[in-house]
JSON list of C-alpha atoms in Angstrom, two decimals:
[
{"chain": "A", "resi": 7, "resn": "MET", "atom": "CA", "xyz": [-12.81, 8.96, -17.37]},
{"chain": "A", "resi": 8, "resn": "THR", "atom": "CA", "xyz": [-15.76, 8.17, -15.11]},
{"chain": "A", "resi": 9, "resn": "GLN", "atom": "CA", "xyz": [-15.09, 8.22, -11.39]},
{"chain": "A", "resi": 10, "resn": "GLU", "atom": "CA", "xyz": [-16.18, 5.21, -9.40]},
{"chain": "A", "resi": 11, "resn": "PRO", "atom": "CA", "xyz": [-18.97, 6.14, -6.95]},
{"chain": "A", "resi": 12, "resn": "ILE", "atom": "CA", "xyz": [-17.72, 6.87, -3.43]},
{"chain": "A", "resi": 13, "resn": "GLY", "atom": "CA", "xyz": [-20.31, 4.49, -1.97]},
{"chain": "A", "resi": 14, "resn": "GLU", "atom": "CA", "xyz": [-18.81, 1.62, -3.99]},
{"chain": "A", "resi": 15, "resn": "LEU", "atom": "CA", "xyz": [-15.25, 2.58, -3.07]},
{"chain": "A", "resi": 16, "resn": "LEU", "atom": "CA", "xyz": [-16.24, 2.75, 0.61]},
{"chain": "A", "resi": 17, "resn": "ALA", "atom": "CA", "xyz": [-17.90, -0.66, 0.47]},
{"chain": "A", "resi": 18, "resn": "ALA", "atom": "CA", "xyz": [-14.70, -2.07, -1.03]},
{"chain": "A", "resi": 19, "resn": "ALA", "atom": "CA", "xyz": [-12.52, -0.29, 1.58]},
{"chain": "A", "resi": 20, "resn": "VAL", "atom": "CA", "xyz": [-14.69, -1.65, 4.38]},
{"chain": "A", "resi": 21, "resn": "GLY", "atom": "CA", "xyz": [-14.25, -5.13, 2.91]},
{"chain": "A", "resi": 22, "resn": "ALA", "atom": "CA", "xyz": [-10.47, -4.70, 2.97]},
{"chain": "A", "resi": 23, "resn": "ALA", "atom": "CA", "xyz": [-10.31, -3.21, 6.49]},
{"chain": "A", "resi": 24, "resn": "LEU", "atom": "CA", "xyz": [-12.75, -5.45, 8.37]},
{"chain": "A", "resi": 25, "resn": "PRO", "atom": "CA", "xyz": [-10.63, -8.63, 8.36]},
{"chain": "A", "resi": 26, "resn": "VAL", "atom": "CA", "xyz": [-7.75, -6.63, 9.85]},
{"chain": "A", "resi": 27, "resn": "LEU", "atom": "CA", "xyz": [-9.95, -5.05, 12.52]},
{"chain": "A", "resi": 28, "resn": "ARG", "atom": "CA", "xyz": [-11.51, -8.40, 13.40]},
{"chain": "A", "resi": 29, "resn": "GLY", "atom": "CA", "xyz": [-7.98, -9.80, 13.74]},
{"chain": "A", "resi": 30, "resn": "VAL", "atom": "CA", "xyz": [-7.02, -7.39, 16.55]},
{"chain": "A", "resi": 31, "resn": "ARG", "atom": "CA", "xyz": [-6.52, -9.21, 19.85]},
{"chain": "A", "resi": 32, "resn": "ASP", "atom": "CA", "xyz": [-7.25, -7.63, 23.23]},
{"chain": "A", "resi": 33, "resn": "ASP", "atom": "CA", "xyz": [-3.58, -7.89, 24.17]},
{"chain": "A", "resi": 34, "resn": "GLN", "atom": "CA", "xyz": [-2.69, -5.71, 21.16]},
{"chain": "A", "resi": 35, "resn": "LEU", "atom": "CA", "xyz": [-4.87, -2.71, 22.05]},
{"chain": "A", "resi": 36, "resn": "ASP", "atom": "CA", "xyz": [-2.05, -0.86, 23.82]},
{"chain": "A", "resi": 37, "resn": "ARG", "atom": "CA", "xyz": [0.46, -1.27, 20.99]},
{"chain": "A", "resi": 38, "resn": "PRO", "atom": "CA", "xyz": [1.82, 1.81, 19.22]},
{"chain": "A", "resi": 39, "resn": "THR", "atom": "CA", "xyz": [0.73, 2.53, 15.65]},
{"chain": "A", "resi": 40, "resn": "PRO", "atom": "CA", "xyz": [2.25, 4.44, 12.73]},
{"chain": "A", "resi": 41, "resn": "CYS", "atom": "CA", "xyz": [0.04, 7.33, 13.95]},
{"chain": "A", "resi": 42, "resn": "ALA", "atom": "CA", "xyz": [2.30, 8.50, 16.78]},
{"chain": "A", "resi": 43, "resn": "GLU", "atom": "CA", "xyz": [-0.57, 10.05, 18.75]},
{"chain": "A", "resi": 44, "resn": "TYR", "atom": "CA", "xyz": [-2.63, 6.84, 18.76]},
{"chain": "A", "resi": 45, "resn": "ASP", "atom": "CA", "xyz": [-2.20, 3.40, 20.21]},
{"chain": "A", "resi": 46, "resn": "VAL", "atom": "CA", "xyz": [-4.33, 0.64, 18.64]},
{"chain": "A", "resi": 47, "resn": "ARG", "atom": "CA", "xyz": [-7.30, 1.24, 20.97]},
{"chain": "A", "resi": 48, "resn": "ASP", "atom": "CA", "xyz": [-7.25, 5.00, 20.34]},
{"chain": "A", "resi": 49, "resn": "LEU", "atom": "CA", "xyz": [-6.96, 4.48, 16.59]},
{"chain": "A", "resi": 50, "resn": "LEU", "atom": "CA", "xyz": [-9.88, 2.03, 16.54]},
{"chain": "A", "resi": 51, "resn": "ASN", "atom": "CA", "xyz": [-12.00, 4.46, 18.56]},
{"chain": "A", "resi": 52, "resn": "HIS", "atom": "CA", "xyz": [-11.03, 7.27, 16.18]},
{"chain": "A", "resi": 53, "resn": "LEU", "atom": "CA", "xyz": [-11.92, 5.20, 13.12]},
{"chain": "A", "resi": 54, "resn": "PHE", "atom": "CA", "xyz": [-15.20, 4.08, 14.72]},
{"chain": "A", "resi": 55, "resn": "HIS", "atom": "CA", "xyz": [-16.08, 7.72, 15.44]},
{"chain": "A", "resi": 56, "resn": "VAL", "atom": "CA", "xyz": [-15.21, 8.76, 11.89]},
{"chain": "A", "resi": 57, "resn": "ILE", "atom": "CA", "xyz": [-17.41, 6.13, 10.24]},
{"chain": "A", "resi": 58, "resn": "VAL", "atom": "CA", "xyz": [-20.37, 7.14, 12.42]},
{"chain": "A", "resi": 59, "resn": "GLU", "atom": "CA", "xyz": [-20.00, 10.91, 11.94]},
{"chain": "A", "resi": 60, "resn": "PHE", "atom": "CA", "xyz": [-19.37, 10.69, 8.19]},
{"chain": "A", "resi": 61, "resn": "GLN", "atom": "CA", "xyz": [-22.78, 9.04, 7.82]},
{"chain": "A", "resi": 62, "resn": "ALA", "atom": "CA", "xyz": [-24.27, 12.37, 8.90]},
{"chain": "A", "resi": 63, "resn": "LEU", "atom": "CA", "xyz": [-22.03, 14.25, 6.47]},
{"chain": "A", "resi": 64, "resn": "ALA", "atom": "CA", "xyz": [-23.28, 12.07, 3.61]},
{"chain": "A", "resi": 65, "resn": "ALA", "atom": "CA", "xyz": [-26.81, 13.26, 4.46]},
{"chain": "A", "resi": 66, "resn": "LYS", "atom": "CA", "xyz": [-25.59, 16.91, 4.45]},
{"chain": "A", "resi": 67, "resn": "LYS", "atom": "CA", "xyz": [-25.95, 17.12, 8.24]},
{"chain": "A", "resi": 68, "resn": "ASP", "atom": "CA", "xyz": [-23.38, 18.42, 10.70]},
{"chain": "A", "resi": 69, "resn": "ALA", "atom": "CA", "xyz": [-21.00, 16.03, 12.45]},
{"chain": "A", "resi": 70, "resn": "ASP", "atom": "CA", "xyz": [-19.58, 16.28, 15.96]},
{"chain": "A", "resi": 71, "resn": "PHE", "atom": "CA", "xyz": [-15.86, 15.67, 16.29]},
{"chain": "A", "resi": 72, "resn": "SER", "atom": "CA", "xyz": [-15.53, 17.48, 19.63]},
{"chain": "A", "resi": 73, "resn": "ARG", "atom": "CA", "xyz": [-14.85, 14.24, 21.52]},
{"chain": "A", "resi": 74, "resn": "THR", "atom": "CA", "xyz": [-14.14, 10.63, 20.59]},
{"chain": "A", "resi": 75, "resn": "PRO", "atom": "CA", "xyz": [-16.32, 8.08, 22.43]},
{"chain": "A", "resi": 76, "resn": "ASP", "atom": "CA", "xyz": [-14.68, 4.90, 23.78]},
{"chain": "A", "resi": 77, "resn": "ARG", "atom": "CA", "xyz": [-16.73, 2.49, 21.71]},
{"chain": "A", "resi": 78, "resn": "ILE", "atom": "CA", "xyz": [-14.15, -0.27, 22.12]},
{"chain": "A", "resi": 79, "resn": "GLY", "atom": "CA", "xyz": [-14.68, -0.11, 25.89]},
{"chain": "A", "resi": 80, "resn": "GLU", "atom": "CA", "xyz": [-18.43, 0.38, 25.57]},
{"chain": "A", "resi": 81, "resn": "TYR", "atom": "CA", "xyz": [-19.06, -2.56, 23.23]},
{"chain": "A", "resi": 82, "resn": "GLY", "atom": "CA", "xyz": [-16.43, -4.93, 24.64]},
{"chain": "A", "resi": 83, "resn": "ALA", "atom": "CA", "xyz": [-16.10, -8.14, 22.63]},
{"chain": "A", "resi": 84, "resn": "GLN", "atom": "CA", "xyz": [-18.95, -6.99, 20.34]},
{"chain": "A", "resi": 85, "resn": "TRP", "atom": "CA", "xyz": [-17.05, -3.98, 18.97]},
{"chain": "A", "resi": 86, "resn": "PRO", "atom": "CA", "xyz": [-16.00, -5.67, 15.68]},
{"chain": "A", "resi": 87, "resn": "ASP", "atom": "CA", "xyz": [-19.62, -6.56, 14.88]},
{"chain": "A", "resi": 88, "resn": "ARG", "atom": "CA", "xyz": [-20.84, -3.08, 15.79]},
{"chain": "A", "resi": 89, "resn": "PHE", "atom": "CA", "xyz": [-18.06, -1.56, 13.68]},
{"chain": "A", "resi": 90, "resn": "ALA", "atom": "CA", "xyz": [-19.09, -3.75, 10.73]},
{"chain": "A", "resi": 91, "resn": "GLU", "atom": "CA", "xyz": [-22.72, -2.58, 11.10]},
{"chain": "A", "resi": 92, "resn": "GLU", "atom": "CA", "xyz": [-21.74, 1.10, 11.20]},
{"chain": "A", "resi": 93, "resn": "ALA", "atom": "CA", "xyz": [-19.31, 0.65, 8.30]},
{"chain": "A", "resi": 94, "resn": "ALA", "atom": "CA", "xyz": [-22.10, -0.90, 6.20]},
{"chain": "A", "resi": 95, "resn": "ARG", "atom": "CA", "xyz": [-24.31, 2.10, 7.08]},
{"chain": "A", "resi": 96, "resn": "LEU", "atom": "CA", "xyz": [-21.49, 4.42, 6.03]},
{"chain": "A", "resi": 97, "resn": "ALA", "atom": "CA", "xyz": [-21.20, 2.83, 2.58]},
{"chain": "A", "resi": 98, "resn": "GLU", "atom": "CA", "xyz": [-25.01, 2.91, 2.20]},
{"chain": "A", "resi": 99, "resn": "ALA", "atom": "CA", "xyz": [-25.15, 6.58, 3.24]},
{"chain": "A", "resi": 100, "resn": "TRP", "atom": "CA", "xyz": [-22.59, 7.54, 0.60]},
{"chain": "A", "resi": 101, "resn": "ALA", "atom": "CA", "xyz": [-24.33, 5.39, -2.04]},
{"chain": "A", "resi": 102, "resn": "ALA", "atom": "CA", "xyz": [-27.64, 7.22, -1.50]},
{"chain": "A", "resi": 103, "resn": "PRO", "atom": "CA", "xyz": [-28.81, 9.42, -4.39]},
{"chain": "A", "resi": 104, "resn": "GLY", "atom": "CA", "xyz": [-27.37, 12.92, -4.03]},
{"chain": "A", "resi": 105, "resn": "ALA", "atom": "CA", "xyz": [-24.76, 12.04, -1.41]},
{"chain": "A", "resi": 106, "resn": "GLU", "atom": "CA", "xyz": [-21.91, 13.09, -3.72]},
{"chain": "A", "resi": 107, "resn": "ASP", "atom": "CA", "xyz": [-23.66, 16.26, -4.89]},
{"chain": "A", "resi": 108, "resn": "GLY", "atom": "CA", "xyz": [-23.17, 19.79, -3.56]},
{"chain": "A", "resi": 109, "resn": "LEU", "atom": "CA", "xyz": [-21.48, 20.63, -0.29]},
{"chain": "A", "resi": 110, "resn": "SER", "atom": "CA", "xyz": [-21.39, 18.36, 2.74]},
{"chain": "A", "resi": 111, "resn": "GLY", "atom": "CA", "xyz": [-22.48, 19.39, 6.23]},
{"chain": "A", "resi": 112, "resn": "GLY", "atom": "CA", "xyz": [-20.65, 21.99, 8.29]},
{"chain": "A", "resi": 113, "resn": "MET", "atom": "CA", "xyz": [-17.40, 21.29, 6.45]},
{"chain": "A", "resi": 114, "resn": "LYS", "atom": "CA", "xyz": [-18.70, 23.19, 3.41]},
{"chain": "A", "resi": 115, "resn": "LEU", "atom": "CA", "xyz": [-16.47, 21.12, 1.14]},
{"chain": "A", "resi": 116, "resn": "PRO", "atom": "CA", "xyz": [-17.54, 19.32, -2.04]},
{"chain": "A", "resi": 117, "resn": "ALA", "atom": "CA", "xyz": [-19.39, 16.19, -0.93]},
{"chain": "A", "resi": 118, "resn": "ARG", "atom": "CA", "xyz": [-17.22, 13.87, -3.03]},
{"chain": "A", "resi": 119, "resn": "THR", "atom": "CA", "xyz": [-14.12, 15.31, -1.33]},
{"chain": "A", "resi": 120, "resn": "VAL", "atom": "CA", "xyz": [-15.68, 14.63, 2.08]},
{"chain": "A", "resi": 121, "resn": "GLY", "atom": "CA", "xyz": [-16.52, 11.08, 1.04]},
{"chain": "A", "resi": 122, "resn": "GLY", "atom": "CA", "xyz": [-12.92, 10.73, -0.08]},
{"chain": "A", "resi": 123, "resn": "MET", "atom": "CA", "xyz": [-11.74, 11.83, 3.36]},
{"chain": "A", "resi": 124, "resn": "VAL", "atom": "CA", "xyz": [-13.49, 8.92, 5.08]},
{"chain": "A", "resi": 125, "resn": "LEU", "atom": "CA", "xyz": [-12.24, 6.60, 2.33]},
{"chain": "A", "resi": 126, "resn": "LEU", "atom": "CA", "xyz": [-8.73, 7.80, 3.16]},
{"chain": "A", "resi": 127, "resn": "ASP", "atom": "CA", "xyz": [-9.26, 7.11, 6.87]},
{"chain": "A", "resi": 128, "resn": "LEU", "atom": "CA", "xyz": [-10.53, 3.58, 6.23]},
{"chain": "A", "resi": 129, "resn": "THR", "atom": "CA", "xyz": [-7.72, 2.77, 3.82]},
{"chain": "A", "resi": 130, "resn": "VAL", "atom": "CA", "xyz": [-4.77, 4.33, 5.66]},
{"chain": "A", "resi": 131, "resn": "HIS", "atom": "CA", "xyz": [-5.92, 3.45, 9.17]},
{"chain": "A", "resi": 132, "resn": "GLY", "atom": "CA", "xyz": [-6.63, -0.10, 7.99]},
{"chain": "A", "resi": 133, "resn": "TRP", "atom": "CA", "xyz": [-2.94, -0.24, 7.08]},
{"chain": "A", "resi": 134, "resn": "ASP", "atom": "CA", "xyz": [-1.98, 1.40, 10.40]},
{"chain": "A", "resi": 135, "resn": "VAL", "atom": "CA", "xyz": [-3.85, -1.23, 12.41]},
{"chain": "A", "resi": 136, "resn": "ALA", "atom": "CA", "xyz": [-2.45, -4.05, 10.28]},
{"chain": "A", "resi": 137, "resn": "ARG", "atom": "CA", "xyz": [1.12, -2.80, 10.82]},
{"chain": "A", "resi": 138, "resn": "ALA", "atom": "CA", "xyz": [0.61, -2.35, 14.55]},
{"chain": "A", "resi": 139, "resn": "THR", "atom": "CA", "xyz": [-0.81, -5.85, 14.98]},
{"chain": "A", "resi": 140, "resn": "GLY", "atom": "CA", "xyz": [1.39, -7.77, 12.53]},
{"chain": "A", "resi": 141, "resn": "GLN", "atom": "CA", "xyz": [-1.31, -8.51, 9.97]},
{"chain": "A", "resi": 142, "resn": "ALA", "atom": "CA", "xyz": [-1.30, -8.48, 6.19]},
{"chain": "A", "resi": 143, "resn": "TYR", "atom": "CA", "xyz": [-3.28, -5.73, 4.48]},
{"chain": "A", "resi": 144, "resn": "ALA", "atom": "CA", "xyz": [-4.14, -5.09, 0.86]},
{"chain": "A", "resi": 145, "resn": "PRO", "atom": "CA", "xyz": [-6.16, -1.98, 0.01]},
{"chain": "A", "resi": 146, "resn": "ALA", "atom": "CA", "xyz": [-9.32, -2.36, -2.02]},
{"chain": "A", "resi": 147, "resn": "ALA", "atom": "CA", "xyz": [-8.93, -2.11, -5.79]},
{"chain": "A", "resi": 148, "resn": "GLY", "atom": "CA", "xyz": [-9.42, 1.41, -7.08]},
{"chain": "A", "resi": 149, "resn": "CYS", "atom": "CA", "xyz": [-9.12, 3.11, -3.71]},
{"chain": "A", "resi": 150, "resn": "VAL", "atom": "CA", "xyz": [-5.43, 4.00, -3.81]},
{"chain": "A", "resi": 151, "resn": "ALA", "atom": "CA", "xyz": [-5.64, 5.75, -7.20]},
{"chain": "A", "resi": 152, "resn": "GLU", "atom": "CA", "xyz": [-8.64, 7.77, -5.99]},
{"chain": "A", "resi": 153, "resn": "LEU", "atom": "CA", "xyz": [-6.83, 8.65, -2.78]},
{"chain": "A", "resi": 154, "resn": "ARG", "atom": "CA", "xyz": [-3.54, 9.65, -4.42]},
{"chain": "A", "resi": 155, "resn": "SER", "atom": "CA", "xyz": [-5.46, 12.35, -6.29]},
{"chain": "A", "resi": 156, "resn": "LEU", "atom": "CA", "xyz": [-7.27, 13.47, -3.12]},
{"chain": "A", "resi": 157, "resn": "VAL", "atom": "CA", "xyz": [-4.09, 13.59, -1.04]},
{"chain": "A", "resi": 158, "resn": "ALA", "atom": "CA", "xyz": [-2.28, 15.60, -3.73]},
{"chain": "A", "resi": 159, "resn": "GLN", "atom": "CA", "xyz": [-5.11, 18.13, -3.59]},
{"chain": "A", "resi": 160, "resn": "MET", "atom": "CA", "xyz": [-5.48, 18.28, 0.21]},
{"chain": "A", "resi": 161, "resn": "ALA", "atom": "CA", "xyz": [-1.93, 17.70, 1.47]},
{"chain": "A", "resi": 162, "resn": "PRO", "atom": "CA", "xyz": [-0.82, 21.33, 1.96]},
{"chain": "A", "resi": 163, "resn": "THR", "atom": "CA", "xyz": [-3.87, 22.18, 4.08]},
{"chain": "A", "resi": 164, "resn": "ALA", "atom": "CA", "xyz": [-3.76, 18.82, 5.88]},
{"chain": "A", "resi": 165, "resn": "ARG", "atom": "CA", "xyz": [-0.12, 19.43, 6.84]},
{"chain": "A", "resi": 166, "resn": "GLU", "atom": "CA", "xyz": [-0.92, 22.94, 8.10]},
{"chain": "A", "resi": 167, "resn": "MET", "atom": "CA", "xyz": [-3.66, 21.43, 10.29]},
{"chain": "A", "resi": 168, "resn": "ASN", "atom": "CA", "xyz": [-1.33, 18.63, 11.50]},
{"chain": "A", "resi": 169, "resn": "VAL", "atom": "CA", "xyz": [-3.57, 15.99, 9.95]},
{"chain": "A", "resi": 170, "resn": "PHE", "atom": "CA", "xyz": [-0.69, 14.79, 7.75]},
{"chain": "A", "resi": 171, "resn": "GLY", "atom": "CA", "xyz": [2.96, 14.73, 8.71]},
{"chain": "A", "resi": 172, "resn": "ALA", "atom": "CA", "xyz": [5.73, 15.86, 6.41]},
{"chain": "A", "resi": 173, "resn": "PRO", "atom": "CA", "xyz": [6.03, 13.60, 3.36]},
{"chain": "A", "resi": 174, "resn": "VAL", "atom": "CA", "xyz": [8.41, 10.68, 3.73]},
{"chain": "A", "resi": 175, "resn": "PRO", "atom": "CA", "xyz": [10.78, 9.95, 0.82]},
{"chain": "A", "resi": 176, "resn": "VAL", "atom": "CA", "xyz": [10.17, 6.67, -0.99]},
{"chain": "A", "resi": 177, "resn": "PRO", "atom": "CA", "xyz": [12.60, 4.84, -3.24]},
{"chain": "A", "resi": 178, "resn": "PRO", "atom": "CA", "xyz": [12.02, 4.45, -6.97]},
{"chain": "A", "resi": 179, "resn": "GLY", "atom": "CA", "xyz": [9.69, 1.55, -7.64]},
{"chain": "A", "resi": 180, "resn": "ALA", "atom": "CA", "xyz": [7.62, 2.11, -4.47]},
{"chain": "A", "resi": 181, "resn": "SER", "atom": "CA", "xyz": [4.08, 0.76, -4.76]},
{"chain": "A", "resi": 182, "resn": "ASP", "atom": "CA", "xyz": [1.11, 3.11, -5.07]},
{"chain": "A", "resi": 183, "resn": "LEU", "atom": "CA", "xyz": [0.13, 2.25, -1.49]},
{"chain": "A", "resi": 184, "resn": "GLU", "atom": "CA", "xyz": [3.64, 2.99, -0.20]},
{"chain": "A", "resi": 185, "resn": "THR", "atom": "CA", "xyz": [3.61, 6.30, -2.04]},
{"chain": "A", "resi": 186, "resn": "LEU", "atom": "CA", "xyz": [0.18, 7.19, -0.65]},
{"chain": "A", "resi": 187, "resn": "LEU", "atom": "CA", "xyz": [1.31, 6.37, 2.90]},
{"chain": "A", "resi": 188, "resn": "ALA", "atom": "CA", "xyz": [4.46, 8.44, 2.47]},
{"chain": "A", "resi": 189, "resn": "GLU", "atom": "CA", "xyz": [2.43, 11.39, 1.18]},
{"chain": "A", "resi": 190, "resn": "THR", "atom": "CA", "xyz": [0.41, 11.33, 4.42]},
{"chain": "A", "resi": 191, "resn": "GLY", "atom": "CA", "xyz": [3.62, 11.40, 6.47]},
{"chain": "A", "resi": 192, "resn": "ARG", "atom": "CA", "xyz": [3.87, 7.68, 7.21]},
{"chain": "A", "resi": 193, "resn": "ASP", "atom": "CA", "xyz": [6.95, 5.50, 6.87]},
{"chain": "A", "resi": 194, "resn": "PRO", "atom": "CA", "xyz": [5.70, 2.68, 4.61]},
{"chain": "A", "resi": 195, "resn": "HIS", "atom": "CA", "xyz": [8.20, 0.35, 6.33]},
{"chain": "A", "resi": 196, "resn": "TRP", "atom": "CA", "xyz": [7.12, 1.21, 9.89]},
{"chain": "A", "resi": 197, "resn": "ALA", "atom": "CA", "xyz": [7.20, -1.74, 12.28]},
{"chain": "A", "resi": 198, "resn": "VAL", "atom": "CA", "xyz": [6.34, -2.20, 15.96]},
{"chain": "A", "resi": 199, "resn": "GLY", "atom": "CA", "xyz": [9.34, -1.89, 18.26]}
]
């Protein structure tokens, strides 16, 4: 079975996440999210930082995750447009010839795995923001199946590094998205308040 190119999956994930991000109101930025350590503003800044730094990783350059800039504060009302521009650059960077080949940047992981990591962030954090702000969210077609495989492979290490929480049990008949969320330590039925 041929894998769909990461650049195409990222473009689709961006398309699914952007309407949610554009729907965030200023009065929702302090709301909690399913990521206990992040409120909406912090999560948006994290996601913004990830999509910028993973452009460098696509080009086999090092990324800097030592601090997360406050791009929401810096760009003000223009942040959704700036995010959309950077997200388009991200998809283009991962669609470039050779982006999925070899090892990626300082992470020294297979490039496709690294591309999958940013796909996971866009998909899962898109859901996080939607939940925190009361919006509907549907992941892009093809992304969840790709990510289930990635999460199964990376989960033990991600839990050791506190990137994922302990898996949450899901009932029989849970959707693929609900199962993916649970595997990353999220309660698929999380709600504000």
